[in-house]
PDB file of C-alpha atoms in Angstrom:
ATOM      1  CA  MET A  24      70.108  52.777  42.142  1.00 97.00           C
ATOM      2  CA  LYS A  25      72.218  51.743  45.141  1.00 98.00           C
ATOM      3  CA  THR A  26      71.997  53.349  48.565  1.00 98.00           C
ATOM      4  CA  VAL A  27      75.090  53.306  50.788  1.00 98.00           C
ATOM      5  CA  ILE A  28      74.545  53.424  54.549  1.00 98.00           C
ATOM      6  CA  MET A  29      77.479  54.168  56.849  1.00 98.00           C
ATOM      7  CA  ALA A  30      77.067  51.794  59.792  1.00 97.00           C
ATOM      8  CA  GLY A  31      80.566  51.194  61.116  1.00 94.00           C
ATOM      9  CA  GLY A  32      81.235  53.915  63.688  1.00 92.00           C
ATOM     10  CA  LEU A  33      81.812  53.378  67.402  1.00 88.00           C
ATOM     11  CA  GLY A  34      78.880  55.497  68.598  1.00 85.00           C
ATOM     12  CA  THR A  35      80.812  56.666  71.667  1.00 85.00           C
ATOM     13  CA  ARG A  36      78.416  59.502  72.495  1.00 83.00           C
ATOM     14  CA  LEU A  37      75.626  56.953  72.920  1.00 86.00           C
ATOM     15  CA  ALA A  38      77.703  54.604  75.043  1.00 84.00           C
ATOM     16  CA  GLU A  39      74.751  53.608  77.195  1.00 82.00           C
ATOM     17  CA  GLU A  40      73.318  51.821  74.152  1.00 85.00           C
ATOM     18  CA  THR A  41      76.365  50.971  72.059  1.00 88.00           C
ATOM     19  CA  GLU A  42      78.472  48.902  74.448  1.00 88.00           C
ATOM     20  CA  ALA A  43      76.659  45.778  73.244  1.00 88.00           C
ATOM     21  CA  ARG A  44      75.584  46.758  69.708  1.00 93.00           C
ATOM     22  CA  PRO A  45      76.425  49.212  66.933  1.00 95.00           C
ATOM     23  CA  LYS A  46      74.515  52.480  66.881  1.00 96.00           C
ATOM     24  CA  PRO A  47      72.454  51.610  63.769  1.00 97.00           C
ATOM     25  CA  MET A  48      70.984  48.710  65.767  1.00 97.00           C
ATOM     26  CA  VAL A  49      69.780  50.934  68.619  1.00 96.00           C
ATOM     27  CA  GLU A  50      66.009  50.603  68.590  1.00 96.00           C
ATOM     28  CA  VAL A  51      63.293  53.184  68.131  1.00 97.00           C
ATOM     29  CA  GLY A  52      59.834  51.776  68.595  1.00 96.00           C
ATOM     30  CA  GLY A  53      61.155  48.238  68.798  1.00 95.00           C
ATOM     31  CA  CYS A  54      63.044  48.355  65.487  1.00 96.00           C
ATOM     32  CA  PRO A  55      66.653  49.418  64.798  1.00 97.00           C
ATOM     33  CA  ILE A  56      67.049  52.963  63.526  1.00 98.00           C
ATOM     34  CA  LEU A  57      68.741  51.355  60.520  1.00 98.00           C
ATOM     35  CA  TRP A  58      65.376  49.721  59.654  1.00 97.00           C
ATOM     36  CA  HIS A  59      63.622  53.096  59.830  1.00 98.00           C
ATOM     37  CA  ILE A  60      66.167  54.591  57.439  1.00 98.00           C
ATOM     38  CA  MET A  61      65.835  51.708  54.992  1.00 98.00           C
ATOM     39  CA  LYS A  62      62.047  51.841  55.077  1.00 98.00           C
ATOM     40  CA  HIS A  63      62.272  55.523  54.129  1.00 98.00           C
ATOM     41  CA  TYR A  64      64.464  54.783  51.106  1.00 98.00           C
ATOM     42  CA  ALA A  65      62.387  51.770  50.066  1.00 98.00           C
ATOM     43  CA  HIS A  66      59.254  53.938  50.072  1.00 97.00           C
ATOM     44  CA  TYR A  67      60.805  55.830  47.128  1.00 98.00           C
ATOM     45  CA  GLY A  68      61.717  52.628  45.301  1.00 97.00           C
ATOM     46  CA  LEU A  69      65.343  52.617  46.478  1.00 98.00           C
ATOM     47  CA  LYS A  70      65.724  49.026  47.640  1.00 97.00           C
ATOM     48  CA  ASP A  71      69.323  48.109  46.722  1.00 98.00           C
ATOM     49  CA  PHE A  72      71.448  48.731  49.832  1.00 98.00           C
ATOM     50  CA  CYS A  73      75.184  48.591  50.536  1.00 98.00           C
ATOM     51  CA  ILE A  74      75.826  48.766  54.260  1.00 98.00           C
ATOM     52  CA  ALA A  75      79.365  49.630  55.356  1.00 98.00           C
ATOM     53  CA  LEU A  76      80.094  47.610  58.492  1.00 98.00           C
ATOM     54  CA  GLY A  77      82.693  48.126  61.187  1.00 97.00           C
ATOM     55  CA  TYR A  78      82.113  48.146  64.957  1.00 96.00           C
ATOM     56  CA  LYS A  79      80.057  45.065  65.928  1.00 96.00           C
ATOM     57  CA  GLY A  80      79.082  44.502  62.320  1.00 97.00           C
ATOM     58  CA  GLU A  81      78.143  40.921  63.133  1.00 97.00           C
ATOM     59  CA  ALA A  82      75.064  42.243  64.968  1.00 97.00           C
ATOM     60  CA  ILE A  83      73.798  43.832  61.750  1.00 97.00           C
ATOM     61  CA  LYS A  84      74.488  40.640  59.800  1.00 97.00           C
ATOM     62  CA  ARG A  85      72.626  38.591  62.399  1.00 96.00           C
ATOM     63  CA  TYR A  86      69.675  40.963  62.274  1.00 96.00           C
ATOM     64  CA  PHE A  87      69.197  40.560  58.523  1.00 95.00           C
ATOM     65  CA  VAL A  88      69.634  36.793  58.588  1.00 92.00           C
ATOM     66  CA  ASP A  89      66.954  36.563  61.295  1.00 91.00           C
ATOM     67  CA  TYR A  90      64.815  39.145  59.483  1.00 88.00           C
ATOM     68  CA  LEU A  91      64.829  36.947  56.399  1.00 81.00           C
ATOM     69  CA  ASP A  92      64.174  33.708  58.281  1.00 79.00           C
ATOM     70  CA  LEU A  93      61.549  34.877  60.750  1.00 79.00           C
ATOM     71  CA  ALA A  94      59.328  37.255  58.751  1.00 78.00           C
ATOM     72  CA  GLY A  95      55.756  36.208  58.017  1.00 77.00           C
ATOM     73  CA  SER A  96      53.759  33.092  58.866  1.00 85.00           C
ATOM     74  CA  MET A  97      55.229  29.602  58.723  1.00 85.00           C
ATOM     75  CA  THR A  98      54.544  25.958  59.514  1.00 91.00           C
ATOM     76  CA  VAL A  99      57.251  23.976  61.280  1.00 90.00           C
ATOM     77  CA  SER A 100      57.166  20.168  61.101  1.00 93.00           C
ATOM     78  CA  LEU A 101      59.203  18.977  64.039  1.00 93.00           C
ATOM     79  CA  SER A 102      59.295  15.377  62.872  1.00 91.00           C
ATOM     80  CA  ASP A 103      61.181  16.085  59.649  1.00 89.00           C
ATOM     81  CA  ARG A 104      62.584  19.527  60.540  1.00 87.00           C
ATOM     82  CA  CYS A 105      60.812  21.114  57.588  1.00 89.00           C
ATOM     83  CA  VAL A 106      59.840  24.816  57.593  1.00 85.00           C
ATOM     84  CA  ASN A 107      57.225  26.035  55.125  1.00 86.00           C
ATOM     85  CA  ARG A 108      56.716  29.791  54.794  1.00 82.00           C
ATOM     86  CA  HIS A 109      53.251  31.013  53.807  1.00 81.00           C
ATOM     87  CA  ASP A 110      53.864  34.691  53.037  1.00 75.00           C
ATOM     88  CA  ASP A 111      56.065  36.669  50.731  1.00 74.00           C
ATOM     89  CA  HIS A 112      58.705  38.630  52.575  1.00 73.00           C
ATOM     90  CA  PRO A 113      57.357  42.088  53.498  1.00 77.00           C
ATOM     91  CA  ASP A 114      60.444  43.881  52.171  1.00 90.00           C
ATOM     92  CA  ASP A 115      61.873  43.050  48.740  1.00 91.00           C
ATOM     93  CA  TRP A 116      65.290  44.563  49.467  1.00 95.00           C
ATOM     94  CA  THR A 117      68.777  43.561  48.364  1.00 96.00           C
ATOM     95  CA  VAL A 118      71.185  44.142  51.232  1.00 97.00           C
ATOM     96  CA  ARG A 119      74.958  43.888  50.749  1.00 98.00           C
ATOM     97  CA  LEU A 120      76.723  43.775  54.115  1.00 98.00           C
ATOM     98  CA  VAL A 121      80.341  44.773  53.540  1.00 98.00           C
ATOM     99  CA  GLU A 122      83.084  44.653  56.159  1.00 98.00           C
ATOM    100  CA  THR A 123      84.986  47.947  55.851  1.00 98.00           C
ATOM    101  CA  GLY A 124      87.269  47.738  58.911  1.00 96.00           C
ATOM    102  CA  LEU A 125      86.962  48.606  62.561  1.00 95.00           C
ATOM    103  CA  ASN A 126      88.910  51.898  62.526  1.00 94.00           C
ATOM    104  CA  THR A 127      88.308  53.008  58.933  1.00 97.00           C
ATOM    105  CA  GLN A 128      87.032  56.564  58.526  1.00 97.00           C
ATOM    106  CA  THR A 129      83.907  57.486  56.561  1.00 97.00           C
ATOM    107  CA  GLY A 130      85.743  58.277  53.328  1.00 98.00           C
ATOM    108  CA  GLY A 131      87.741  55.077  53.643  1.00 98.00           C
ATOM    109  CA  ARG A 132      84.584  53.034  54.103  1.00 98.00           C
ATOM    110  CA  LEU A 133      83.101  54.604  50.986  1.00 98.00           C
ATOM    111  CA  GLN A 134      86.303  53.909  49.046  1.00 98.00           C
ATOM    112  CA  ARG A 135      86.153  50.231  50.054  1.00 98.00           C
ATOM    113  CA  LEU A 136      82.676  50.111  48.500  1.00 98.00           C
ATOM    114  CA  ALA A 137      83.868  51.739  45.273  1.00 97.00           C
ATOM    115  CA  PRO A 138      83.932  48.507  43.202  1.00 96.00           C
ATOM    116  CA  LEU A 139      80.180  48.202  43.785  1.00 97.00           C
ATOM    117  CA  LEU A 140      79.492  51.819  42.828  1.00 97.00           C
ATOM    118  CA  ARG A 141      81.622  52.673  39.791  1.00 95.00           C
ATOM    119  CA  GLY A 142      79.848  53.966  36.710  1.00 95.00           C
ATOM    120  CA  GLU A 143      76.542  54.939  38.307  1.00 96.00           C
ATOM    121  CA  THR A 144      74.763  57.513  40.406  1.00 98.00           C
ATOM    122  CA  PHE A 145      74.171  56.391  44.000  1.00 98.00           C
ATOM    123  CA  MET A 146      72.774  57.661  47.287  1.00 98.00           C
ATOM    124  CA  MET A 147      74.497  57.706  50.636  1.00 98.00           C
ATOM    125  CA  THR A 148      73.484  58.401  54.216  1.00 98.00           C
ATOM    126  CA  TYR A 149      74.415  57.580  57.804  1.00 98.00           C
ATOM    127  CA  GLY A 150      72.956  54.854  60.000  1.00 97.00           C
ATOM    128  CA  ASP A 151      71.940  57.158  62.839  1.00 96.00           C
ATOM    129  CA  GLY A 152      69.539  59.809  61.574  1.00 95.00           C
ATOM    130  CA  VAL A 153      66.040  60.160  60.156  1.00 97.00           C
ATOM    131  CA  CYS A 154      64.178  62.847  58.248  1.00 96.00           C
ATOM    132  CA  ASP A 155      61.159  63.277  56.002  1.00 97.00           C
ATOM    133  CA  VAL A 156      63.018  64.508  52.913  1.00 98.00           C
ATOM    134  CA  ASP A 157      61.353  63.610  49.605  1.00 98.00           C
ATOM    135  CA  LEU A 158      64.081  61.440  48.059  1.00 98.00           C
ATOM    136  CA  GLY A 159      62.467  61.642  44.618  1.00 98.00           C
ATOM    137  CA  LYS A 160      62.753  65.440  44.633  1.00 98.00           C
ATOM    138  CA  LEU A 161      66.286  65.184  46.012  1.00 98.00           C
ATOM    139  CA  LEU A 162      67.294  62.988  43.086  1.00 98.00           C
ATOM    140  CA  GLU A 163      65.522  65.286  40.607  1.00 98.00           C
ATOM    141  CA  PHE A 164      67.425  68.269  42.015  1.00 97.00           C
ATOM    142  CA  HIS A 165      70.716  66.395  41.706  1.00 97.00           C
ATOM    143  CA  ARG A 166      70.107  65.509  38.109  1.00 97.00           C
ATOM    144  CA  SER A 167      69.099  69.091  37.279  1.00 97.00           C
ATOM    145  CA  HIS A 168      72.468  70.671  38.138  1.00 95.00           C
ATOM    146  CA  GLY A 169      74.881  68.152  36.634  1.00 96.00           C
ATOM    147  CA  LYS A 170      77.474  68.350  39.428  1.00 97.00           C
ATOM    148  CA  LEU A 171      79.180  65.403  41.142  1.00 97.00           C
ATOM    149  CA  ALA A 172      77.620  65.694  44.593  1.00 97.00           C
ATOM    150  CA  THR A 173      74.498  66.871  46.373  1.00 97.00           C
ATOM    151  CA  LEU A 174      74.048  66.964  50.140  1.00 96.00           C
ATOM    152  CA  THR A 175      70.861  67.642  52.011  1.00 96.00           C
ATOM    153  CA  ALA A 176      71.133  70.844  54.043  1.00 94.00           C
ATOM    154  CA  VAL A 177      68.936  70.950  57.132  1.00 92.00           C
ATOM    155  CA  HIS A 178      68.172  73.104  60.159  1.00 86.00           C
ATOM    156  CA  PRO A 179      69.131  71.167  63.292  1.00 82.00           C
ATOM    157  CA  PRO A 180      66.581  71.344  66.111  1.00 74.00           C
ATOM    158  CA  ALA A 181      67.306  74.200  68.492  1.00 66.00           C
ATOM    159  CA  ARG A 182      68.880  73.122  71.791  1.00 62.00           C
ATOM    160  CA  PHE A 183      66.666  75.461  73.806  1.00 55.00           C
ATOM    161  CA  GLY A 184      63.134  76.810  73.702  1.00 59.00           C
ATOM    162  CA  ALA A 185      62.495  79.978  71.687  1.00 60.00           C
ATOM    163  CA  LEU A 186      60.894  83.099  73.170  1.00 59.00           C
ATOM    164  CA  GLU A 187      58.980  85.755  71.239  1.00 67.00           C
ATOM    165  CA  PHE A 188      58.394  89.157  72.837  1.00 72.00           C
ATOM    166  CA  GLU A 189      56.237  92.226  72.659  1.00 73.00           C
ATOM    167  CA  GLY A 190      58.326  94.648  74.664  1.00 72.00           C
ATOM    168  CA  ASP A 191      59.212  92.717  77.770  1.00 54.00           C
ATOM    169  CA  ARG A 192      56.118  90.506  77.646  1.00 60.00           C
ATOM    170  CA  ILE A 193      56.560  86.959  76.344  1.00 55.00           C
ATOM    171  CA  VAL A 194      53.825  86.330  73.762  1.00 61.00           C
ATOM    172  CA  GLU A 195      54.910  82.877  72.624  1.00 64.00           C
ATOM    173  CA  PHE A 196      57.103  80.062  73.869  1.00 58.00           C
ATOM    174  CA  LYS A 197      58.216  77.350  71.447  1.00 60.00           C
ATOM    175  CA  GLU A 198      59.830  74.269  72.986  1.00 57.00           C
ATOM    176  CA  LYS A 199      62.953  73.514  70.919  1.00 54.00           C
ATOM    177  CA  PRO A 200      61.642  74.462  67.473  1.00 55.00           C
ATOM    178  CA  GLN A 201      63.004  72.622  64.420  1.00 54.00           C
ATOM    179  CA  ILE A 202      64.080  75.797  62.649  1.00 53.00           C
ATOM    180  CA  GLY A 203      66.275  77.468  65.197  1.00 51.00           C
ATOM    181  CA  GLU A 204      69.784  77.207  63.848  1.00 57.00           C
ATOM    182  CA  GLY A 205      71.673  77.778  60.613  1.00 77.00           C
ATOM    183  CA  TRP A 206      72.019  75.268  57.788  1.00 86.00           C
ATOM    184  CA  VAL A 207      74.125  72.140  58.434  1.00 90.00           C
ATOM    185  CA  ASN A 208      74.990  69.004  56.510  1.00 93.00           C
ATOM    186  CA  GLY A 209      72.201  66.518  57.193  1.00 94.00           C
ATOM    187  CA  GLY A 210      73.675  63.698  55.112  1.00 95.00           C
ATOM    188  CA  PHE A 211      71.265  62.145  52.592  1.00 98.00           C
ATOM    189  CA  TYR A 212      73.632  62.544  49.648  1.00 98.00           C
ATOM    190  CA  VAL A 213      73.303  61.866  45.933  1.00 98.00           C
ATOM    191  CA  LEU A 214      76.688  61.200  44.316  1.00 98.00           C
ATOM    192  CA  GLU A 215      78.143  60.475  40.933  1.00 98.00           C
ATOM    193  CA  SER A 216      80.776  57.754  40.896  1.00 97.00           C
ATOM    194  CA  LYS A 217      83.451  60.285  39.899  1.00 98.00           C
ATOM    195  CA  ALA A 218      83.107  61.697  43.432  1.00 98.00           C
ATOM    196  CA  LEU A 219      84.877  58.517  44.550  1.00 98.00           C
ATOM    197  CA  ASP A 220      88.051  59.892  42.939  1.00 97.00           C
ATOM    198  CA  TYR A 221      88.269  62.418  45.788  1.00 98.00           C
ATOM    199  CA  LEU A 222      88.875  59.666  48.353  1.00 98.00           C
ATOM    200  CA  THR A 223      92.405  58.925  49.570  1.00 95.00           C
ATOM    201  CA  GLY A 224      92.405  55.792  51.736  1.00 94.00           C
ATOM    202  CA  ASP A 225      91.196  54.388  55.047  1.00 96.00           C
ATOM    203  CA  ASP A 226      92.103  57.530  57.010  1.00 97.00           C
ATOM    204  CA  CYS A 227      90.094  59.745  54.687  1.00 97.00           C
ATOM    205  CA  ILE A 228      87.182  61.515  56.400  1.00 97.00           C
ATOM    206  CA  TRP A 229      84.463  62.115  53.809  1.00 97.00           C
ATOM    207  CA  GLU A 230      83.144  65.232  55.563  1.00 96.00           C
ATOM    208  CA  ARG A 231      86.510  66.999  55.466  1.00 94.00           C
ATOM    209  CA  GLU A 232      88.909  66.995  52.504  1.00 95.00           C
ATOM    210  CA  PRO A 233      86.683  65.286  49.907  1.00 96.00           C
ATOM    211  CA  LEU A 234      83.674  67.557  50.534  1.00 96.00           C
ATOM    212  CA  GLU A 235      85.922  70.576  50.896  1.00 95.00           C
ATOM    213  CA  ARG A 236      87.588  69.869  47.540  1.00 94.00           C
ATOM    214  CA  LEU A 237      84.259  69.217  45.855  1.00 96.00           C
ATOM    215  CA  ALA A 238      83.030  72.584  47.149  1.00 96.00           C
ATOM    216  CA  GLU A 239      86.190  74.399  46.064  1.00 93.00           C
ATOM    217  CA  GLU A 240      85.848  72.964  42.538  1.00 95.00           C
ATOM    218  CA  GLY A 241      82.173  73.892  42.295  1.00 94.00           C
ATOM    219  CA  GLN A 242      81.026  70.262  42.324  1.00 96.00           C
ATOM    220  CA  LEU A 243      78.997  70.265  45.561  1.00 96.00           C
ATOM    221  CA  MET A 244      75.387  71.439  45.666  1.00 96.00           C
ATOM    222  CA  ALA A 245      72.912  71.718  48.550  1.00 96.00           C
ATOM    223  CA  TYR A 246      69.323  70.532  48.535  1.00 96.00           C
ATOM    224  CA  ARG A 247      67.623  72.625  51.214  1.00 95.00           C
ATOM    225  CA  HIS A 248      65.243  70.631  53.403  1.00 96.00           C
ATOM    226  CA  GLU A 249      63.131  72.879  55.640  1.00 92.00           C
ATOM    227  CA  ALA A 250      61.162  70.208  57.486  1.00 93.00           C
ATOM    228  CA  PHE A 251      61.987  67.397  59.944  1.00 94.00           C
ATOM    229  CA  TRP A 252      65.507  66.032  60.499  1.00 95.00           C
ATOM    230  CA  GLN A 253      66.962  64.436  63.599  1.00 94.00           C
ATOM    231  CA  CYS A 254      70.190  62.575  64.325  1.00 94.00           C
ATOM    232  CA  MET A 255      70.566  60.165  67.246  1.00 94.00           C
ATOM    233  CA  ASP A 256      73.893  60.995  68.866  1.00 91.00           C
ATOM    234  CA  THR A 257      72.781  61.003  72.515  1.00 91.00           C
ATOM    235  CA  LEU A 258      70.419  59.199  74.842  1.00 93.00           C
ATOM    236  CA  ARG A 259      68.263  62.353  74.964  1.00 91.00           C
ATOM    237  CA  GLU A 260      67.883  62.270  71.179  1.00 93.00           C
ATOM    238  CA  LYS A 261      67.009  58.576  71.278  1.00 95.00           C
ATOM    239  CA  ARG A 262      64.271  59.320  73.807  1.00 94.00           C
ATOM    240  CA  LEU A 263      63.001  62.137  71.586  1.00 93.00           C
ATOM    241  CA  LEU A 264      62.680  59.794  68.624  1.00 96.00           C
ATOM    242  CA  GLU A 265      60.999  57.188  70.837  1.00 96.00           C
ATOM    243  CA  SER A 266      58.426  59.749  71.994  1.00 95.00           C
ATOM    244  CA  LEU A 267      57.693  60.832  68.419  1.00 95.00           C
ATOM    245  CA  TRP A 268      57.231  57.210  67.330  1.00 97.00           C
ATOM    246  CA  SER A 269      55.026  56.430  70.315  1.00 96.00           C
ATOM    247  CA  SER A 270      52.815  59.415  69.484  1.00 95.00           C
ATOM    248  CA  GLY A 271      51.870  57.773  66.177  1.00 94.00           C
ATOM    249  CA  LYS A 272      52.981  60.898  64.341  1.00 92.00           C
ATOM    250  CA  ALA A 273      56.657  60.240  63.632  1.00 96.00           C
ATOM    251  CA  PRO A 274      57.510  62.749  60.857  1.00 96.00           C
ATOM    252  CA  TRP A 275      59.921  60.393  59.125  1.00 97.00           C
ATOM    253  CA  LYS A 276      57.361  57.570  58.764  1.00 97.00           C
ATOM    254  CA  VAL A 277      56.452  58.282  55.125  1.00 94.00           C
ATOM    255  CA  TRP A 278      55.642  54.638  54.363  1.00 94.00           C
ATOM    256  CA  GLU A 279      52.359  52.829  55.069  1.00 86.00           C
TER     257      GLU A 279
END
């Protein structure tokens, strides 16, 4: 099963990091957030990736070329310029890096990938967010209802700390709890290829008309994920993910 990752946006809200590289290449714990996302999918056996490139897509291409060439131990013979690798590559992924245009919207990027996706179920997510959703259970839920599209519904982290009272006395203070808001679209989709028929060109925004039409026609279902989810739209959110990774208890690290 293929997994589409949207990696072409400008990342303007994270301009401190994205002037020189695309947002999926912004690092958390020394590795691009894109790598974290792919490790999550690969943990569930989903290792066939289609990455939709746009803004500074060459940086993502360069990363994977270097990742292939530099992983593991090797012997370099300078006299005859021979390189012998001694280890299998740590990640047995297939990664298709597809140019989908600088200004193409999300639906347009997905439509440009359609020739790779026709006739099969596929997954899709964005290159700027992590969570600990069980992708096996997500797929099982999708197959159980028979509709064209499933999105993962999440509770975004609260922006402020939560107070609990007894009368006027504060009995508990929770610093920005995970479950503090209503349900929102967290990405992490499962889609049937017929969902591609709802796309209308490069200016099509997947999260607007296509999802709205799928919902109106009863073809969009929600998989409710109660646990961890976090996007990386701002420098503050990047620092939050960095602190979680540094703690050794990053909730999204489901792989060994």
